[in-house]
Amino acid sequence: MTAPNPARDASPHRPGGPPPRGAHLEGPLEGHLDSAAQLMNRIAGQLGSRLSLVSPDGTRRPPPPALVLVAHGSRDPRTLATVHTLIERVRELRPHLSVRLGHIELNEPLLADTLASLAGRQDVVLVPLLLGRGYHVRRDIPETAAAVPGLRARVAAPLGPHPLLVETLYARLVEAGWRTRTSDTARRTSAVVLASAGSRSPESAADTRRTAQLLAERLGVPVVPAYASAAAPTVPAAVRSLAARGRHRIAVASYFTAPGRFAAQVAEEAPWICAEPLGDHPAMARLVLHRYDQAAAAPEAAPERTLVPA
């Protein structure tokens, strides 16, 4: 009779046997491995950041412009938390990039203070966390930057309209219960209201309509823009208009960058499902960097403190 071989016979089903090759390690060793992996990732990111500032001939490159994300500001604490999470996503995608935050109002740091801290030290690209060409994008943000002495700044385009926004809107609708596969009958009775904050700016309204058009193409159903303030139609009016056309399965897409008063308002007005705001979706972080890259690559047309819209 062959003598048992402990090394040969040990298996995951036998206490005391070694785990099979590639098995998941649990307990204290697992924690050490996770810590080591995190440390290696941190070291790799720091090393990549330093190497990115060195030219092939060994000379040191100037640092890229700082990215200043410009948020509107809100009294709702969820808004600020969402913006901070989005910034962390941006930093994960571009670890060598200096990413700062400035608010137009209501929250600190205010945009003017953030820009003053960078004046004379580093070029900056301001990326508005706004969805269209409203007053803040056309006037407030450029004027705030221009008022800071010694600042070299460029203002990027607002986030919308853009296919990455449509990707995020679509994902949020699916999360809320929108079915990706429906019958032709269901599609003929379905529609979406694209609910946004609203603006008196014709350019901003045009940007929202363009986003609605892109989302309609993605969903294959009508998408009607509606507004929480400053413009018409309201969400209830848009719902009534669609229902009069035989569209009774109406979802609301929240065209807001973060949770807040307007997002809560339109959610209460939704006749069926209401998607969450755009928030910190990964596509939003990619879009922020896309707008940054566009503005950073634009040629300078004039000396110091010139703002170059993307």
Short mmCIF file of C-alpha atoms in Angstrom, two decimals:
data_model
loop_
_atom_site.label_atom_id
_atom_site.label_comp_id
_atom_site.label_asym_id
_atom_site.label_seq_id
_atom_site.Cartn_x
_atom_site.Cartn_y
_atom_site.Cartn_z
CA MET A 1 0.00 0.00 0.00
CA THR A 2 1.42 3.37 -1.01
CA ALA A 3 2.24 5.70 1.90
CA PRO A 4 0.35 8.97 1.92
CA ASN A 5 2.23 11.98 0.59
CA PRO A 6 1.15 15.12 2.53
CA ALA A 7 2.48 17.47 -0.12
CA ARG A 8 0.74 15.58 -2.91
CA ASP A 9 -2.56 14.97 -1.16
CA ALA A 10 -3.07 18.43 0.35
CA SER A 11 -5.88 20.42 -1.30
CA PRO A 12 -8.19 23.33 -0.52
CA HIS A 13 -10.63 20.74 0.83
CA ARG A 14 -8.13 19.32 3.30
CA PRO A 15 -7.26 21.38 6.34
CA GLY A 16 -3.62 22.22 6.48
CA GLY A 17 -3.01 21.87 2.77
CA PRO A 18 -1.40 24.73 0.86
CA PRO A 19 -3.67 26.78 -1.36
CA PRO A 20 -3.54 26.04 -5.07
CA ARG A 21 -1.38 28.26 -7.23
CA GLY A 22 -3.12 31.58 -7.85
CA ALA A 23 -5.58 31.10 -4.97
CA HIS A 24 -6.81 34.17 -3.12
CA LEU A 25 -4.91 34.72 0.11
CA GLU A 26 -6.96 35.76 3.09
CA GLY A 27 -6.11 37.08 6.51
CA PRO A 28 -3.16 39.26 7.52
CA LEU A 29 -1.11 38.32 4.45
CA GLU A 30 -3.86 39.58 2.16
CA GLY A 31 -3.85 42.91 3.94
CA HIS A 32 -0.07 43.19 3.54
CA LEU A 33 -0.35 42.43 -0.19
CA ASP A 34 -3.08 45.04 -0.64
CA SER A 35 -0.97 47.62 1.19
CA ALA A 36 2.04 46.76 -0.94
CA ALA A 37 0.00 47.09 -4.13
CA GLN A 38 -1.30 50.48 -3.07
CA LEU A 39 2.22 51.61 -2.22
CA MET A 40 3.55 50.45 -5.59
CA ASN A 41 0.72 52.24 -7.41
CA ARG A 42 1.49 55.43 -5.48
CA ILE A 43 5.21 55.18 -6.26
CA ALA A 44 4.49 54.50 -9.94
CA GLY A 45 2.19 57.51 -10.13
CA GLN A 46 4.75 59.81 -8.50
CA LEU A 47 7.53 58.49 -10.74
CA GLY A 48 5.37 58.94 -13.83
CA SER A 49 4.58 62.49 -12.77
CA ARG A 50 8.27 63.34 -12.44
CA LEU A 51 9.26 61.65 -15.70
CA SER A 52 6.52 63.54 -17.56
CA LEU A 53 8.33 66.78 -16.68
CA VAL A 54 11.62 65.63 -18.23
CA SER A 55 12.34 65.93 -21.96
CA PRO A 56 14.13 63.14 -23.88
CA ASP A 57 17.33 65.21 -23.78
CA GLY A 58 17.17 65.36 -19.99
CA THR A 59 16.09 68.99 -19.68
CA ARG A 60 13.19 69.81 -17.41
CA ARG A 61 9.91 70.73 -19.04
CA PRO A 62 7.66 73.40 -17.58
CA PRO A 63 4.73 71.89 -15.68
CA PRO A 64 1.42 71.67 -17.54
CA PRO A 65 -1.15 74.34 -16.72
CA ALA A 66 -3.09 73.70 -13.54
CA LEU A 67 -6.66 72.57 -14.04
CA VAL A 68 -9.08 74.72 -12.07
CA LEU A 69 -12.51 73.11 -11.97
CA VAL A 70 -15.09 75.88 -11.64
CA ALA A 71 -18.22 74.81 -9.77
CA HIS A 72 -21.26 76.99 -9.25
CA GLY A 73 -21.64 76.34 -5.54
CA SER A 74 -24.63 75.15 -3.55
CA ARG A 75 -26.03 75.10 -0.02
CA ASP A 76 -26.72 71.39 -0.44
CA PRO A 77 -23.78 69.48 1.13
CA ARG A 78 -24.24 66.65 -1.37
CA THR A 79 -23.18 68.98 -4.16
CA LEU A 80 -19.78 69.71 -2.66
CA ALA A 81 -19.22 66.03 -1.84
CA THR A 82 -20.01 65.08 -5.43
CA VAL A 83 -17.62 67.68 -6.83
CA HIS A 84 -14.80 66.45 -4.58
CA THR A 85 -15.37 62.86 -5.73
CA LEU A 86 -15.30 63.99 -9.36
CA ILE A 87 -12.00 65.78 -8.73
CA GLU A 88 -10.54 62.57 -7.30
CA ARG A 89 -11.58 60.72 -10.46
CA VAL A 90 -9.84 63.37 -12.56
CA ARG A 91 -6.67 63.04 -10.48
CA GLU A 92 -6.72 59.27 -10.86
CA LEU A 93 -6.85 59.65 -14.65
CA ARG A 94 -4.11 62.31 -14.75
CA PRO A 95 -1.97 61.93 -11.59
CA HIS A 96 0.72 64.40 -12.72
CA LEU A 97 -1.80 67.22 -13.16
CA SER A 98 -2.41 69.89 -10.53
CA VAL A 99 -6.19 69.98 -10.05
CA ARG A 100 -7.80 72.74 -8.00
CA LEU A 101 -11.35 73.83 -7.22
CA GLY A 102 -12.99 77.25 -7.25
CA HIS A 103 -16.64 78.20 -6.70
CA ILE A 104 -18.56 81.02 -8.30
CA GLU A 105 -20.55 81.52 -5.09
CA LEU A 106 -21.89 79.91 -1.90
CA ASN A 107 -18.95 77.56 -1.20
CA GLU A 108 -15.26 77.91 -0.45
CA PRO A 109 -12.79 78.18 -1.95
CA LEU A 110 -14.16 80.93 -4.11
CA LEU A 111 -12.80 81.07 -7.65
CA ALA A 112 -11.05 84.42 -7.13
CA ASP A 113 -9.16 83.04 -4.11
CA THR A 114 -8.07 79.88 -5.93
CA LEU A 115 -6.81 81.90 -8.90
CA ALA A 116 -5.00 84.40 -6.67
CA SER A 117 -3.09 81.51 -5.07
CA LEU A 118 -1.84 80.44 -8.53
CA ALA A 119 -1.07 83.88 -10.01
CA GLY A 120 2.55 84.25 -11.03
CA ARG A 121 3.30 80.62 -10.21
CA GLN A 122 1.63 78.54 -12.91
CA ASP A 123 -0.52 78.89 -16.01
CA VAL A 124 -4.09 77.73 -15.48
CA VAL A 125 -6.95 76.32 -17.51
CA LEU A 126 -10.39 76.94 -16.06
CA VAL A 127 -12.91 74.18 -16.83
CA PRO A 128 -16.48 75.23 -15.99
CA LEU A 129 -18.50 72.47 -14.35
CA LEU A 130 -21.45 73.90 -16.25
CA LEU A 131 -23.49 72.45 -19.08
CA GLY A 132 -23.99 75.32 -21.49
CA ARG A 133 -22.96 78.80 -22.60
CA GLY A 134 -24.86 80.74 -19.98
CA TYR A 135 -23.96 83.99 -18.22
CA HIS A 136 -21.44 82.41 -15.85
CA VAL A 137 -19.45 80.92 -18.74
CA ARG A 138 -19.61 84.00 -20.96
CA ARG A 139 -19.09 86.70 -18.32
CA ASP A 140 -18.53 85.72 -14.69
CA ILE A 141 -15.69 83.24 -15.10
CA PRO A 142 -13.61 85.19 -17.68
CA GLU A 143 -14.06 88.45 -15.76
CA THR A 144 -13.02 86.84 -12.48
CA ALA A 145 -9.88 85.47 -14.10
CA ALA A 146 -9.06 88.74 -15.83
CA ALA A 147 -9.24 90.60 -12.52
CA VAL A 148 -6.41 88.57 -10.96
CA PRO A 149 -3.04 90.32 -11.49
CA GLY A 150 -0.26 88.21 -12.95
CA LEU A 151 -2.52 85.31 -13.94
CA ARG A 152 -2.10 83.52 -17.25
CA ALA A 153 -5.43 81.80 -17.79
CA ARG A 154 -7.50 80.13 -20.45
CA VAL A 155 -11.19 79.35 -20.08
CA ALA A 156 -12.34 76.05 -21.55
CA ALA A 157 -15.71 75.45 -23.12
CA PRO A 158 -18.55 74.31 -20.85
CA LEU A 159 -19.10 70.58 -20.59
CA GLY A 160 -22.08 70.48 -22.92
CA PRO A 161 -23.13 69.55 -25.41
CA HIS A 162 -20.91 66.48 -25.85
CA PRO A 163 -21.36 62.73 -26.49
CA LEU A 164 -19.80 61.93 -23.11
CA LEU A 165 -22.67 63.79 -21.44
CA VAL A 166 -25.11 61.68 -23.43
CA GLU A 167 -23.26 58.56 -22.31
CA THR A 168 -23.70 59.65 -18.69
CA LEU A 169 -27.38 60.57 -19.13
CA TYR A 170 -28.04 57.19 -20.72
CA ALA A 171 -26.25 55.34 -17.90
CA ARG A 172 -28.20 57.24 -15.24
CA LEU A 173 -31.51 56.44 -16.95
CA VAL A 174 -30.64 52.74 -17.10
CA GLU A 175 -29.72 52.82 -13.41
CA ALA A 176 -33.16 54.32 -12.68
CA GLY A 177 -35.00 51.56 -14.53
CA TRP A 178 -35.02 52.50 -18.21
CA ARG A 179 -35.05 49.30 -20.24
CA THR A 180 -32.40 49.04 -22.91
CA ARG A 181 -34.53 46.58 -24.89
CA THR A 182 -38.20 47.28 -25.42
CA SER A 183 -40.87 46.29 -27.90
CA ASP A 184 -41.87 48.59 -30.74
CA THR A 185 -45.19 49.19 -28.98
CA ALA A 186 -43.46 50.30 -25.78
CA ARG A 187 -41.10 52.52 -27.73
CA ARG A 188 -44.00 54.27 -29.46
CA THR A 189 -45.46 55.23 -26.08
CA SER A 190 -42.17 56.20 -24.40
CA ALA A 191 -40.36 59.53 -24.12
CA VAL A 192 -37.87 61.40 -21.96
CA VAL A 193 -37.90 64.87 -20.47
CA LEU A 194 -34.41 66.35 -20.23
CA ALA A 195 -34.68 68.50 -17.11
CA SER A 196 -32.11 71.26 -16.63
CA ALA A 197 -31.73 74.32 -14.44
CA GLY A 198 -32.66 76.79 -17.16
CA SER A 199 -31.12 80.03 -18.39
CA ARG A 200 -32.20 83.20 -20.19
CA SER A 201 -29.23 82.79 -22.53
CA PRO A 202 -30.21 81.73 -26.08
CA GLU A 203 -26.83 79.99 -26.42
CA SER A 204 -27.46 77.95 -23.29
CA ALA A 205 -30.91 76.94 -24.52
CA ALA A 206 -29.42 75.89 -27.85
CA ASP A 207 -26.85 73.75 -26.04
CA THR A 208 -29.58 71.99 -24.05
CA ARG A 209 -31.62 71.35 -27.19
CA ARG A 210 -28.57 69.84 -28.85
CA THR A 211 -28.03 67.50 -25.90
CA ALA A 212 -31.70 66.49 -26.07
CA GLN A 213 -31.29 65.72 -29.76
CA LEU A 214 -28.21 63.55 -29.14
CA LEU A 215 -29.97 61.68 -26.33
CA ALA A 216 -33.03 61.09 -28.54
CA GLU A 217 -30.77 59.54 -31.17
CA ARG A 218 -29.26 57.27 -28.54
CA LEU A 219 -32.59 56.17 -27.03
CA GLY A 220 -34.73 56.05 -30.14
CA VAL A 221 -37.57 58.01 -28.48
CA PRO A 222 -38.48 61.72 -28.29
CA VAL A 223 -36.51 63.79 -25.76
CA VAL A 224 -37.97 67.18 -24.81
CA PRO A 225 -35.93 69.81 -22.91
CA ALA A 226 -37.58 71.30 -19.82
CA TYR A 227 -36.40 73.70 -17.15
CA ALA A 228 -36.60 74.14 -13.40
CA SER A 229 -36.38 77.95 -13.68
CA ALA A 230 -35.82 80.93 -15.99
CA ALA A 231 -37.15 79.23 -19.13
CA ALA A 232 -40.06 77.26 -20.54
CA PRO A 233 -41.41 74.64 -20.67
CA THR A 234 -41.41 73.37 -17.11
CA VAL A 235 -41.18 69.63 -16.46
CA PRO A 236 -44.96 69.27 -15.82
CA ALA A 237 -45.73 71.20 -19.03
CA ALA A 238 -43.37 69.01 -21.04
CA VAL A 239 -44.97 65.89 -19.56
CA ARG A 240 -48.45 67.11 -20.52
CA SER A 241 -47.30 67.89 -24.05
CA LEU A 242 -45.84 64.41 -24.50
CA ALA A 243 -48.91 62.73 -23.03
CA ALA A 244 -51.08 64.61 -25.51
CA ARG A 245 -49.01 62.97 -28.26
CA GLY A 246 -49.68 59.50 -26.88
CA ARG A 247 -46.43 59.24 -24.92
CA HIS A 248 -47.47 57.98 -21.49
CA ARG A 249 -44.27 56.20 -20.40
CA ILE A 250 -42.24 59.30 -19.62
CA ALA A 251 -38.89 59.28 -17.80
CA VAL A 252 -37.03 62.33 -16.55
CA ALA A 253 -33.27 62.66 -17.19
CA SER A 254 -31.63 64.97 -14.65
CA TYR A 255 -29.37 67.29 -16.59
CA PHE A 256 -27.63 68.63 -13.47
CA THR A 257 -23.99 68.26 -12.52
CA ALA A 258 -24.79 67.30 -8.92
CA PRO A 259 -27.67 66.80 -6.47
CA GLY A 260 -29.37 69.96 -5.24
CA ARG A 261 -32.59 71.92 -5.04
CA PHE A 262 -33.44 71.82 -8.73
CA ALA A 263 -32.69 68.11 -9.05
CA ALA A 264 -34.94 67.37 -6.07
CA GLN A 265 -37.68 69.56 -7.54
CA VAL A 266 -37.81 67.81 -10.92
CA ALA A 267 -37.65 64.39 -9.25
CA GLU A 268 -40.89 65.25 -7.44
CA GLU A 269 -42.46 66.27 -10.75
CA ALA A 270 -41.52 63.07 -12.59
CA PRO A 271 -44.54 60.94 -13.57
CA TRP A 272 -42.47 57.76 -13.70
CA ILE A 273 -38.74 57.18 -13.17
CA CYS A 274 -36.29 60.01 -12.60
CA ALA A 275 -32.57 59.48 -13.15
CA GLU A 276 -29.91 60.74 -10.78
CA PRO A 277 -27.85 63.82 -11.78
CA LEU A 278 -24.69 63.42 -13.84
CA GLY A 279 -22.55 63.56 -10.70
CA ASP A 280 -19.21 61.79 -10.52
CA HIS A 281 -19.78 59.30 -13.34
CA PRO A 282 -16.43 58.24 -14.89
CA ALA A 283 -17.43 59.74 -18.24
CA MET A 284 -17.70 63.13 -16.54
CA ALA A 285 -14.06 62.94 -15.43
CA ARG A 286 -13.01 62.09 -18.98
CA LEU A 287 -15.02 65.04 -20.29
CA VAL A 288 -13.40 67.45 -17.83
CA LEU A 289 -9.96 66.38 -19.07
CA HIS A 290 -11.09 66.60 -22.70
CA ARG A 291 -12.15 70.23 -22.22
CA TYR A 292 -8.87 70.92 -20.38
CA ASP A 293 -6.81 69.44 -23.22
CA GLN A 294 -8.73 71.43 -25.83
CA ALA A 295 -8.08 74.70 -24.06
CA ALA A 296 -4.45 73.90 -23.19
CA ALA A 297 -3.71 73.08 -26.84
CA ALA A 298 -5.28 76.28 -28.19
CA PRO A 299 -2.64 78.75 -29.47
CA GLU A 300 -2.10 81.87 -27.42
CA ALA A 301 -3.34 84.89 -29.31
CA ALA A 302 -2.09 87.62 -27.00
CA PRO A 303 0.17 88.26 -24.02
CA GLU A 304 -0.38 87.67 -20.33
CA ARG A 305 -3.89 87.31 -18.87
CA THR A 306 -5.48 86.59 -22.26
CA LEU A 307 -8.40 84.20 -22.03
CA VAL A 308 -8.65 81.73 -24.88
CA PRO A 309 -12.08 80.07 -25.13
CA ALA A 310 -11.95 76.47 -26.30
#
